[in-house]
Short mmCIF file of C-alpha atoms and ligand atoms in Angstrom, two decimals:
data_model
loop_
_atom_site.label_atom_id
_atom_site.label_comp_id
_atom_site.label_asym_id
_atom_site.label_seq_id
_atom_site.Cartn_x
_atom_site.Cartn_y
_atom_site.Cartn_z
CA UNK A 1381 0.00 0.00 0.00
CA UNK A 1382 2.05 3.45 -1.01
CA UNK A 1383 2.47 5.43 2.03
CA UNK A 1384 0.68 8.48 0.99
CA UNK A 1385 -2.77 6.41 1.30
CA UNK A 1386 -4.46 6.42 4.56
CA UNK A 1387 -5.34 3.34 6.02
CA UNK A 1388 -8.43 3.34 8.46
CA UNK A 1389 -7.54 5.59 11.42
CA UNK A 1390 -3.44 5.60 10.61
CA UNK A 1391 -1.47 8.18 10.00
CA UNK A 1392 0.27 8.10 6.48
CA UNK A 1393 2.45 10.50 5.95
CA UNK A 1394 5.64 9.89 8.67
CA UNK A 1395 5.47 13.83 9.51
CA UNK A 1396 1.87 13.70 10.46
CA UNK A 1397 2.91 11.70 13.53
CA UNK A 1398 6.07 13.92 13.62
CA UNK A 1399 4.18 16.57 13.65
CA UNK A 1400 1.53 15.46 16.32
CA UNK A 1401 3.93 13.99 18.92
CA UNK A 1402 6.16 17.46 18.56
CA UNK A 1403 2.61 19.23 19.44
CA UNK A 1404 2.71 16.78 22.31
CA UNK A 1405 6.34 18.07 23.49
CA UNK A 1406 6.28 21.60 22.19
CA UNK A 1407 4.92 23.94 25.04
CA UNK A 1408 5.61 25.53 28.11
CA UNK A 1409 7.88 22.99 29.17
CA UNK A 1410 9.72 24.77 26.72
CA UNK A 1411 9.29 28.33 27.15
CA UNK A 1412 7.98 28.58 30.46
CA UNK A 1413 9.75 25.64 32.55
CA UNK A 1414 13.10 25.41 30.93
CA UNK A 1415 14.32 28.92 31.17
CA UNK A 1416 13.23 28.69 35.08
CA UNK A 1417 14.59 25.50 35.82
CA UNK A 1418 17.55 26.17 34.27
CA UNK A 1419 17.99 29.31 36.05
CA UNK A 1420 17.11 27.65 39.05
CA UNK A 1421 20.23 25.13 38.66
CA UNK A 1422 23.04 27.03 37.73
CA UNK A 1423 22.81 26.94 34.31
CA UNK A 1424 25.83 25.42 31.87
CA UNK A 1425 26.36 22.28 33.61
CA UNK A 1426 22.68 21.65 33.97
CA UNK A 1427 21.88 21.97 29.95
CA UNK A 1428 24.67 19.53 29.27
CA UNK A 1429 23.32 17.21 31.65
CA UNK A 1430 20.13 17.80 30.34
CA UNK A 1431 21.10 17.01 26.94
CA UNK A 1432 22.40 14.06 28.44
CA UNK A 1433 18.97 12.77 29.83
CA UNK A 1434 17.12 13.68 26.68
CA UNK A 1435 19.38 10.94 24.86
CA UNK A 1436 19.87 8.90 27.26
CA UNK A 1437 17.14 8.19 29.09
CA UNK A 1438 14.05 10.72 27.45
CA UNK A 1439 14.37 8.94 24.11
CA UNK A 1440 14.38 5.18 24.47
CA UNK A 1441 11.67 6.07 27.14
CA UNK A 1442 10.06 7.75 24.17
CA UNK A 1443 10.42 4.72 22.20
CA UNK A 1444 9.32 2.22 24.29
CA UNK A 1445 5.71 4.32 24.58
CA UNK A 1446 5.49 4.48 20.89
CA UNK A 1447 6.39 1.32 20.35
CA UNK A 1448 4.30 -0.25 22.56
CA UNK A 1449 1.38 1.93 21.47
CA UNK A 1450 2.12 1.36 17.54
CA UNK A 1451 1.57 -2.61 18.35
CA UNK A 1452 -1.26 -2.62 20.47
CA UNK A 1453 -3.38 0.44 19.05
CA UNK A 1454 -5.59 0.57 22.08
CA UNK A 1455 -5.29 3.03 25.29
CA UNK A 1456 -2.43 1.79 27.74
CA UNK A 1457 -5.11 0.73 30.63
CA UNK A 1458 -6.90 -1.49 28.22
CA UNK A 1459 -3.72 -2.70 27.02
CA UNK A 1460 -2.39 -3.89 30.13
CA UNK A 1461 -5.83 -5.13 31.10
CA UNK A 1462 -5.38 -7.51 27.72
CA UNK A 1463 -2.21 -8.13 27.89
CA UNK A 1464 -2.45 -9.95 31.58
CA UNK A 1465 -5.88 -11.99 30.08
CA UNK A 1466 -3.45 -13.15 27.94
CA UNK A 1467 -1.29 -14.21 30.50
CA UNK A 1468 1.79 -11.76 28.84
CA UNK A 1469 1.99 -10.15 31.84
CA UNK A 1470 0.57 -9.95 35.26
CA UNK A 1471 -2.71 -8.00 36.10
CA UNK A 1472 -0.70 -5.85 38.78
CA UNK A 1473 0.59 -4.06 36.14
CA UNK A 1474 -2.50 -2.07 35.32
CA UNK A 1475 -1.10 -0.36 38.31
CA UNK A 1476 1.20 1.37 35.46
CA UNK A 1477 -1.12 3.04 33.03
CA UNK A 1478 -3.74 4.06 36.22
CA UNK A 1479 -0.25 6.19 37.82
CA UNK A 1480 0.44 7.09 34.79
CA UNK A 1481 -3.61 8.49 33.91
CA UNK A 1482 -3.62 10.33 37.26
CA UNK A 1483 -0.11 11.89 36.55
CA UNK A 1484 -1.47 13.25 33.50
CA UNK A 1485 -4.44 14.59 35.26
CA UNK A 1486 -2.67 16.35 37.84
CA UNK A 1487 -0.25 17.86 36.05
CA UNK A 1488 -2.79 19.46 33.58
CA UNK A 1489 -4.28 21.07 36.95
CA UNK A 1490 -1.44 23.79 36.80
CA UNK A 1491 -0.21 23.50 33.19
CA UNK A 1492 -3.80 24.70 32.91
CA UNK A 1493 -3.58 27.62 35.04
CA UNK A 1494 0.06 28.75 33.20
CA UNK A 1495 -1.78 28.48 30.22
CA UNK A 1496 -4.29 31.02 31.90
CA UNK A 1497 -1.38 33.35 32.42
CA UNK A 1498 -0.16 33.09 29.06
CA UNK A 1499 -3.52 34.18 27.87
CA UNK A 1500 -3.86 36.56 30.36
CA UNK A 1501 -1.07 38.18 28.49
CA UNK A 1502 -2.01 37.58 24.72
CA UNK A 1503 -4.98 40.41 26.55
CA UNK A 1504 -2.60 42.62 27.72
CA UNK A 1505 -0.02 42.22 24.99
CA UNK A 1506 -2.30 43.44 22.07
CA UNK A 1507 -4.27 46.10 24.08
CA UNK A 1508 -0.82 47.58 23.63
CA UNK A 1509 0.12 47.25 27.52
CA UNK A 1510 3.99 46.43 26.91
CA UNK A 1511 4.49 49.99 24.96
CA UNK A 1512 7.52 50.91 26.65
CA UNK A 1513 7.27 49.20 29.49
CA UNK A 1514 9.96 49.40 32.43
CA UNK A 1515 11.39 46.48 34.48
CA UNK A 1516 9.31 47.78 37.59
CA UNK A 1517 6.11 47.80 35.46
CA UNK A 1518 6.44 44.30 34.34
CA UNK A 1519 6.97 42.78 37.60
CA UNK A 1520 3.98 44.79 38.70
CA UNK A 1521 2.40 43.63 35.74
CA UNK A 1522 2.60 40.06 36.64
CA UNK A 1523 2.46 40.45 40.84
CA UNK A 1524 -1.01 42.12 39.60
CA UNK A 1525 -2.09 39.20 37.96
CA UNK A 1526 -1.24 36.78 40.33
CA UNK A 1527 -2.86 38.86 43.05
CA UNK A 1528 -6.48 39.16 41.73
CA UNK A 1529 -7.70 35.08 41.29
CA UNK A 1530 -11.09 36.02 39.54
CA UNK A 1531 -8.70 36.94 36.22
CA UNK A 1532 -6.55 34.03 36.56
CA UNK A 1533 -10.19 32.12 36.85
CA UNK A 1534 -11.59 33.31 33.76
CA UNK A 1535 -8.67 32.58 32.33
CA UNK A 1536 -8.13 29.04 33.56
CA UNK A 1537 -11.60 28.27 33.01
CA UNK A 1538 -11.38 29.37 28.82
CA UNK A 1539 -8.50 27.14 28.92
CA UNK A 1540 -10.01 24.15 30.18
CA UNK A 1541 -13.28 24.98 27.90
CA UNK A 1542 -10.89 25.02 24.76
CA UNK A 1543 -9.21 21.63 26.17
CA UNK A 1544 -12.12 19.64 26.42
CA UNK A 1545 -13.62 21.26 23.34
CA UNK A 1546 -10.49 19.89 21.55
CA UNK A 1547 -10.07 16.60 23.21
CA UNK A 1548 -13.90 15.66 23.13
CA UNK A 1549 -14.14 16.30 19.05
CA UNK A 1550 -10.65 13.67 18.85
CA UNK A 1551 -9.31 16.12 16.38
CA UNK A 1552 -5.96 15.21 16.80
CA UNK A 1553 -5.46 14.54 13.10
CA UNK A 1554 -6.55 17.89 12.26
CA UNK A 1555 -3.86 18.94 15.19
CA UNK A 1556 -1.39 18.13 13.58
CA UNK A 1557 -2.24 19.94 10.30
CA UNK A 1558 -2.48 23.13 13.00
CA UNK A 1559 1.09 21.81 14.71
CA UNK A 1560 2.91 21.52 10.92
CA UNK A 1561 2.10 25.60 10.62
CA UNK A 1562 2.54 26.54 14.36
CA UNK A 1563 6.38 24.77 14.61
CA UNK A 1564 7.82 26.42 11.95
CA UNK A 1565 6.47 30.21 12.79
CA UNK A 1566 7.34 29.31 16.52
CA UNK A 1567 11.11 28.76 15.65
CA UNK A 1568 11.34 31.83 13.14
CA UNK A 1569 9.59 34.21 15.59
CA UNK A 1570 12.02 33.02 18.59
CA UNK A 1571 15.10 33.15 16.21
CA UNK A 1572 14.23 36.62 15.46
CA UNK A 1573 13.89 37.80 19.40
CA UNK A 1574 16.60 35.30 20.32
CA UNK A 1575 18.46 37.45 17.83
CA UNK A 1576 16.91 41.51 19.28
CA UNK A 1577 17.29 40.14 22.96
CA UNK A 1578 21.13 38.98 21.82
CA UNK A 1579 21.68 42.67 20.46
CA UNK A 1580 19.76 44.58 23.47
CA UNK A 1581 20.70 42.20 26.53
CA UNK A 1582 23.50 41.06 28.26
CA UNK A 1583 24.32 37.99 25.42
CA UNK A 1584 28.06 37.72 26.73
CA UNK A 1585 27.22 37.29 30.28
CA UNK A 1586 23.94 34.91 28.87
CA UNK A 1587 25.85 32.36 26.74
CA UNK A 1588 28.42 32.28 29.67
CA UNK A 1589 25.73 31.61 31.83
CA UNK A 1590 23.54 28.79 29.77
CA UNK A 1591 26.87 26.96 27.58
CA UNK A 1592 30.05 27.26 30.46
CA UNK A 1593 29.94 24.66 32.86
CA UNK A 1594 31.73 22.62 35.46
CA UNK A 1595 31.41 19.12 37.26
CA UNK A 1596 30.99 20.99 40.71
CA UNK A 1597 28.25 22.68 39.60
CA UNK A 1598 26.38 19.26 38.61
CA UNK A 1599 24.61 17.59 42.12
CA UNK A 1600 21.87 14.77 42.25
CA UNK A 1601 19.37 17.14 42.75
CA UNK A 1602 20.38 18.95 39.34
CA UNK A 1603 20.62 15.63 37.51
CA UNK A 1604 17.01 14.50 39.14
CA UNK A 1605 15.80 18.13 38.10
CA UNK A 1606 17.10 17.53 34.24
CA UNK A 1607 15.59 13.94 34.23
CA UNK A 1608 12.50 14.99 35.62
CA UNK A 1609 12.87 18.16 33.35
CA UNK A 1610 13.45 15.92 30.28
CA UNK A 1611 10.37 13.42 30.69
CA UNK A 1612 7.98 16.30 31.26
CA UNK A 1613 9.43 18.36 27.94
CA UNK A 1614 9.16 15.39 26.02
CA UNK A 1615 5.79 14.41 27.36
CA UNK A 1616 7.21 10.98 28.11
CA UNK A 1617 6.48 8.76 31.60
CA UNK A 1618 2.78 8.74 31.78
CA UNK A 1619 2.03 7.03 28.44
CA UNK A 1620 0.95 10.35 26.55
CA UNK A 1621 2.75 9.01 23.53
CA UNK A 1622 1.59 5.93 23.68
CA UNK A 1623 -1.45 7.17 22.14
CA UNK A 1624 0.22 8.91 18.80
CA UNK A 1625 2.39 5.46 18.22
CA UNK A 1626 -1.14 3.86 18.09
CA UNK A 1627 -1.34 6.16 14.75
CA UNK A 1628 1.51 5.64 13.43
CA UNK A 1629 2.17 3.64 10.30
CA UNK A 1630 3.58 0.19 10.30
CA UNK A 1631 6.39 1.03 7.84
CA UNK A 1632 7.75 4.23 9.65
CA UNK A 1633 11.12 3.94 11.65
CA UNK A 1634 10.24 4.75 15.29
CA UNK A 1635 13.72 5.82 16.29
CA UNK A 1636 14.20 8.33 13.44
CA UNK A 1637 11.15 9.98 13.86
CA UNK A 1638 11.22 10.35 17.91
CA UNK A 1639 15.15 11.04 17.62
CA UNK A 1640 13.77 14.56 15.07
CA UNK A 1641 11.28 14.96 18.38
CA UNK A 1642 13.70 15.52 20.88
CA UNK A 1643 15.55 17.69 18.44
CA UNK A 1644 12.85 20.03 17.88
CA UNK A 1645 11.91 19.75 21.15
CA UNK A 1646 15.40 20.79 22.73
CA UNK A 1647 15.80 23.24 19.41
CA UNK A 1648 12.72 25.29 20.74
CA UNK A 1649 13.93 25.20 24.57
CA UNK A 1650 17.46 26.62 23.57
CA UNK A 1651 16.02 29.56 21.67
CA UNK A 1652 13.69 30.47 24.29
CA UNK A 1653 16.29 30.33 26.80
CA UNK A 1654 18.83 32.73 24.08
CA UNK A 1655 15.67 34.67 24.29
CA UNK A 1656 15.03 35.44 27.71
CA UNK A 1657 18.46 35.34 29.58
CA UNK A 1658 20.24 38.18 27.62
CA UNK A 1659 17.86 40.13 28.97
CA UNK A 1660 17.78 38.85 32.35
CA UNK A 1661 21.24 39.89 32.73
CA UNK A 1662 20.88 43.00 31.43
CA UNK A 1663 18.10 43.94 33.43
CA UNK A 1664 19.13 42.31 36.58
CA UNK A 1665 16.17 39.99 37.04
CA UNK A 1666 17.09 37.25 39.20
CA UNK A 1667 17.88 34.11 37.55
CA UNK A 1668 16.55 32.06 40.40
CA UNK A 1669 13.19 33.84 40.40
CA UNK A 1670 11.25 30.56 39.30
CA UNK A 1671 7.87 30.22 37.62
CA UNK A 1672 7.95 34.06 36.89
CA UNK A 1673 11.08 34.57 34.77
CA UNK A 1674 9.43 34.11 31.20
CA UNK A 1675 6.79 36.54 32.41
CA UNK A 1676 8.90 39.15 33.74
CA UNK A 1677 11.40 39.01 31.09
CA UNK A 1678 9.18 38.80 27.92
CA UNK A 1679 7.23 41.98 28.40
CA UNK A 1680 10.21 44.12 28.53
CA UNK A 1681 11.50 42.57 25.14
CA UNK A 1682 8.59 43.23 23.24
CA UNK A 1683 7.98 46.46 24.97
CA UNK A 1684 11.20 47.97 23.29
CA UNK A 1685 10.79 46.33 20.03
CA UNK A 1686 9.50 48.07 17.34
CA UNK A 1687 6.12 46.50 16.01
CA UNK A 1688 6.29 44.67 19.47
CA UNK A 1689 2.77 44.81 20.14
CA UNK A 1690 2.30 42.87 16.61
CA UNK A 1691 5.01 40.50 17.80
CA UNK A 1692 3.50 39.87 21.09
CA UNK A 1693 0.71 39.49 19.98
CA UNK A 1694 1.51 36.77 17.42
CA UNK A 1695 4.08 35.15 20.57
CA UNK A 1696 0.90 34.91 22.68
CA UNK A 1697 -0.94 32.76 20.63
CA UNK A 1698 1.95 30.64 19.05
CA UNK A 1699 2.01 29.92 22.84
CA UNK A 1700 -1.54 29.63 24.06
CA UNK A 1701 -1.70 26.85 20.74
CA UNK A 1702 0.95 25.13 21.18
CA UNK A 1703 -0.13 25.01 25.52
CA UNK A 1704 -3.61 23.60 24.05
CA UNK A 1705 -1.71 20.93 21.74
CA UNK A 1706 -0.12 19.64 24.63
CA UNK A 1707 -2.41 19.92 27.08
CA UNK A 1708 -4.66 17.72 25.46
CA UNK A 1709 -2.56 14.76 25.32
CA UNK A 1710 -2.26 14.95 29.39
CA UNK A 1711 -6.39 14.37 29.63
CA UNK A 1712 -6.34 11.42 26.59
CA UNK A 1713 -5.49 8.43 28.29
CA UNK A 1714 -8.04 8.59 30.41
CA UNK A 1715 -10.75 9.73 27.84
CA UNK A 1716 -9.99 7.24 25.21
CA UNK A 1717 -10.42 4.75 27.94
CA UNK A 1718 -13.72 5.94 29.31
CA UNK A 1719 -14.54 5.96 25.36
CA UNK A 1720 -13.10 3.05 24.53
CA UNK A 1721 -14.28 0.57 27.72
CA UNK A 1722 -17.73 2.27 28.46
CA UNK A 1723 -18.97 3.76 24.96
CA UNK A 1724 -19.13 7.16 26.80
CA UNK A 1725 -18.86 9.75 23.69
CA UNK A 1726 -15.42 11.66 23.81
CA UNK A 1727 -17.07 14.76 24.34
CA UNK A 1728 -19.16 13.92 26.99
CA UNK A 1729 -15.97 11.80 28.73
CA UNK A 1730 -13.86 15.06 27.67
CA UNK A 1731 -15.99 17.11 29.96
CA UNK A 1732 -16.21 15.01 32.86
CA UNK A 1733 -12.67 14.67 33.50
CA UNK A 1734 -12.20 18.04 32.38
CA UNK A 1735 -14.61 19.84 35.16
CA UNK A 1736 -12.44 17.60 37.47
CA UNK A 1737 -8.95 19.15 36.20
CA UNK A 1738 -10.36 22.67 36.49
CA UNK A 1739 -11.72 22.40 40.25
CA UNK A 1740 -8.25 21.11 40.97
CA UNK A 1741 -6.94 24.24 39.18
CA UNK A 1742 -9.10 26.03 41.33
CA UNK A 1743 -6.87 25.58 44.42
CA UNK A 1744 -3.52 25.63 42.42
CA UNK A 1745 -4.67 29.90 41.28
CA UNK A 1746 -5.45 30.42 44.74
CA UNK A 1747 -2.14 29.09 46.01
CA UNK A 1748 -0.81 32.17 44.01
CA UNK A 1749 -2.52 34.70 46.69
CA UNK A 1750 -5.09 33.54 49.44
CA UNK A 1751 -4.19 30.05 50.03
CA UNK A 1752 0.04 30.53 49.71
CA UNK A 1753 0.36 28.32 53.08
CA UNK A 1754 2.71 25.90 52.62
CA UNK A 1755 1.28 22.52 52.99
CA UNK A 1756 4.00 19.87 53.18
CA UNK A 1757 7.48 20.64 52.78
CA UNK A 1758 7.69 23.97 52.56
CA UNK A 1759 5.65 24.10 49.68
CA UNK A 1760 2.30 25.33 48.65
CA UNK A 1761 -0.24 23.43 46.45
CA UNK A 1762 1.46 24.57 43.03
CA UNK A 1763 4.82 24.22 43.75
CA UNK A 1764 3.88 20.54 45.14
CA UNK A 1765 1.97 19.48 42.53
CA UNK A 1766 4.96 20.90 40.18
CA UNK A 1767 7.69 18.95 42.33
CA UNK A 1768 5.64 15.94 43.01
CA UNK A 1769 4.49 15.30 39.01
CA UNK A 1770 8.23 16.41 37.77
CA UNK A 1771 10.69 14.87 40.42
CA UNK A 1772 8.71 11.66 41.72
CA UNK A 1773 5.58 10.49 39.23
CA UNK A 1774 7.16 11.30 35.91
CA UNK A 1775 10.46 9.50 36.94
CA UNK A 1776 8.04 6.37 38.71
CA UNK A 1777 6.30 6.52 36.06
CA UNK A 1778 9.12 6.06 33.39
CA UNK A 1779 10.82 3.46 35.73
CA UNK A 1780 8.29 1.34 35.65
CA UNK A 1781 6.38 1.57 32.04
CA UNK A 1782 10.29 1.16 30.89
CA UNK A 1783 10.81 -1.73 33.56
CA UNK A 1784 7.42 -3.42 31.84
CA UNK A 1785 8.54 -2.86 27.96
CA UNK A 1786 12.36 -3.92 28.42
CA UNK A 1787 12.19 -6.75 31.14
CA UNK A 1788 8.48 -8.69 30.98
CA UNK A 1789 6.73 -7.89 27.60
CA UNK A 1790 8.10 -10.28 25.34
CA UNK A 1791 11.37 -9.40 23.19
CA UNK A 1792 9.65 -10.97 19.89
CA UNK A 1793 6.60 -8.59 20.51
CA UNK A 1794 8.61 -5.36 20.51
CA UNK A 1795 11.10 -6.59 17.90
CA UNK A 1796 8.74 -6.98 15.14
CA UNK A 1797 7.89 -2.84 15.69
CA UNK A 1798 11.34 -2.04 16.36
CA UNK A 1799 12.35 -3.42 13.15
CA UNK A 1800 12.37 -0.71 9.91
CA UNK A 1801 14.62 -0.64 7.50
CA UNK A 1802 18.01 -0.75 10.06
CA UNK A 1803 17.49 -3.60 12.41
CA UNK A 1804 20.45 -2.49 14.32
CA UNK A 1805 17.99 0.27 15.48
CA UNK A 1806 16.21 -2.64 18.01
CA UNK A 1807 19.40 -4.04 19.69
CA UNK A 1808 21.12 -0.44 20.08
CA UNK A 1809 17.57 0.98 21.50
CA UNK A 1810 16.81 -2.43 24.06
CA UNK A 1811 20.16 -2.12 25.39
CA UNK A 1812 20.02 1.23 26.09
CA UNK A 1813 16.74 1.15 28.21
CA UNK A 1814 17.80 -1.92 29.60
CA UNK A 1815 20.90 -1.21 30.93
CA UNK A 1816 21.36 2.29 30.61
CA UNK A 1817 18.01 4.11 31.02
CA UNK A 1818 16.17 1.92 33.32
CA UNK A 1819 19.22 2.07 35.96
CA UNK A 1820 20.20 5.72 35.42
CA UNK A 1821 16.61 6.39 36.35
CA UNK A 1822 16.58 4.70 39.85
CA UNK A 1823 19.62 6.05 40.98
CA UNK A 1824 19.60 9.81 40.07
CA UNK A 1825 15.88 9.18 40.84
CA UNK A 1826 16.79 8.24 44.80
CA UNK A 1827 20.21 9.86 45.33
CA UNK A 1828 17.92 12.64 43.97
CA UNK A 1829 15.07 12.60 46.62
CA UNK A 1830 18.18 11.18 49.84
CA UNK A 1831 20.46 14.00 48.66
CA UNK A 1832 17.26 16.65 48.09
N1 LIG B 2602 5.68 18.30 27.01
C1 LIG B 2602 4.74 19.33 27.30
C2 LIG B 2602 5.48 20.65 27.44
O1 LIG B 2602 6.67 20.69 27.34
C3 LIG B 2602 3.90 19.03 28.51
C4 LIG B 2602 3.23 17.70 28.42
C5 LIG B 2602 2.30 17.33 27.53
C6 LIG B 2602 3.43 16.61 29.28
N2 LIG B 2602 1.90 16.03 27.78
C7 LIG B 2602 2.60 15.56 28.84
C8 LIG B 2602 4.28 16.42 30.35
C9 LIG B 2602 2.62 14.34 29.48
C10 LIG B 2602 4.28 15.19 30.98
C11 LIG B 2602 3.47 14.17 30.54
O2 LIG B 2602 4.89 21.65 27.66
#
């Protein structure tokens, strides 16, 4: 069958699933988290380590979930649930894809609320708010926002609406079509501020900062922060792509096309960061300041562009689409399933889990103002959620859907996926998770938490 015709429910063309896992990856993990975390762990040594866990352990992770989704074309809880009544593997194991479902679930409760904020400022960026703007104003700007809840509500709450609109139609096919214009105009419009910011900011002091590095700068909790950072940027530990491999056509070569995801994927991180640390130097905003670095810093850039307003503007929605493209792959395991296993209609499943998410949300806005008590740790209810998903369920989560794939489903199983047109692809990809990936994972994962 040539590859250009569609067979029923597959993907054809190799970008389209290219293009939709990207969308996956692509979002504010990207532009939002990266530039913080890095910030928040010195920097240089942290991106090379980081570059270290996206090939090392975030892309045969990667693989396995595709290629376990590609062969069983169903939605991972169903898949485990058939896989043990065919005695491939035990029934405990549905344990997996339920973590994995409710990891999904709780991380859209704040991605949801950042999404909020980034539409908050698509509002203020093309009501021309950013003219000029000083360093003072755009902290005020964003202490404002986080201040008054009812905004960050309405906000939220379109989110959610557009979320569950999206995810209850299953138009993830026509996604991608959306994804394959959005990636391309993303990457042009942050070359072109990487490149203003470079000429405005501090870019000496910035490239020092994000490319020099040094192995005493480099502790567990960095390396547990850079896996944890990896998994969530490429959407990878709670099965999300296991749903896109179940689209994907027979004759495509999973490791090519998920190694051109990561690259894209740490392509668009690198620019944002060349985008928002020159002028974090410059400015003296503190690198360490956490969730609000992007939205400090990117207000003052397009503030003293020229045609900024127009430039926001477009940046605002490149990033509200590409939030939306990813957040809907955090609510789809457990829709297809409710779908799939109880013939509820995706919309109507779409909505129910989505109401759910958004009262969730609810108490991660207010944990931005009224509710800011710290409830275990030290932390409040977003910064737990954002430590808890990141540094303990992604990594769990990877551990043990990796532990399933390389160690009980059979070899034969995953071989006949594996193999494309290089069959050298399989060996080099089940070592790695084997004995690379799989015990990398558990030990930054609890020299992380001892040493943290
Ligand atoms: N990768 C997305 C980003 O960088 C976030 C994301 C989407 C995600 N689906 C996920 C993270 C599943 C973890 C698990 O913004």
């Amino acid at each position: 069958m040539p590859e250009s015709r569609c067979l029923q429910g597959i993907w054809s063309s190799p970008w389209i699933f290219i293009f939709a896992a990207s969308g996956s990856a692509v979002g504010l993990g990207n532009i939002w988290k990266f530039p913080y975390v890095l910030g928040q762990n010195g920097g240089g040594a942290f991106l090379l380590v980081y570059c270290l866990c996206l090939l090392l352990v975030g892309l045969p992770v990667l693989m396995a979930e595709v290629a376990l989704g590609r062969t069983v074309r169903s939605n991972p809880i169903d898949t485990v649930n058939d896989l043990s009544e065919r005695h491939i593997l035990h029934s405990g194991w549905v344990f997996v894809p339920w973590l994995a479902g409710v990891t999904g679930f709780l991380i859209l409760t704040f991605y949801s609320v950042i999404a909020g904020w980034s539409l908050a400022y698509l509002d203020r960026a093309v009501s021309g708010e950013f003219v000029g703007i000083t360093q003072e104003a755009a902290y005020r700007m964003f202490d404002t926002l986080l201040a008054t809840p009812a905004e960050m509500l309405l906000w939220h709450t379109i989110f959610m609406a557009l979320v569950i609109l999206t995810v209850g139609q299953s138009v993830t096919r026509g996604l991608s079509a959306v994804v394959k214009i959005l990636l391309p105009v993303l990457v042009v419009t942050l070359i072109l501020l990487a490149s203003y910011s470079m000429l405005i900011g501090n870019s000496a002091e910035a490239l020092n900062f994000m490319f020099r590095w040094s192995w005493q700068d480099v502790s567990f909790d960095v390396i547990l922060a850079a896996v944890g950072l990896a998994l969530f940027s490429l959407s990878v530990g709670m099965g999300a792509m296991f749903a896109y491999g179940a689209y994907m056509s027979k004759r495509m070569s999973i490791a090519r096309a998920c190694t051109i995801v990561v690259g894209v994927d740490l392509l668009v991180a690198i620019l944002a960061g060349l985008v928002i640390f020159p002028l974090v130097f410059s400015f003296n905003i503190d690198v360490e300041a956490g969730p609000s670095l992007t939205f400090v810093s990117l207000p003052i850039i397009f503030g003293n562009l020229l045609g900024g307003q127009f430039f926001a503007g477009v940046f605002f929605v490149l990033l509200v689409v590409a939030a939306l493209t990813s957040a809907i792959s955090m609510l789809e395991l457990f829709v297809a399933w409710l779908h799939e296993r109880f013939s509820m209609t995706r919309l109507k499943a779409a909505v129910f889990m989505g109401i759910a998410v958004w009262f969730v949300g609810i108490a991660v806005l207010l944990s931005f103002n009224h509710w800011d008590n710290k409830l275990l740790l030290g932390l409040n209810v977003f910064e737990l959620l954002d430590s808890m998903t990141s540094l303990v369920l992604l990594p769990v989560g990877a551990i043990l859907l990796s532990i399933m794939v390389a160690w009980f489903i059979p070899h034969s199983m995953l071989q006949n996926e594996m193999i494309t047109k290089q069959a050298n692809h399989f060996q080099w990809w089940y070592k790695t998770l084997k004995f690379i990936s799989i015990p990398a994972m558990v030990v930054i994962t609890l020299a992380g938490w001892i040493g943290g």
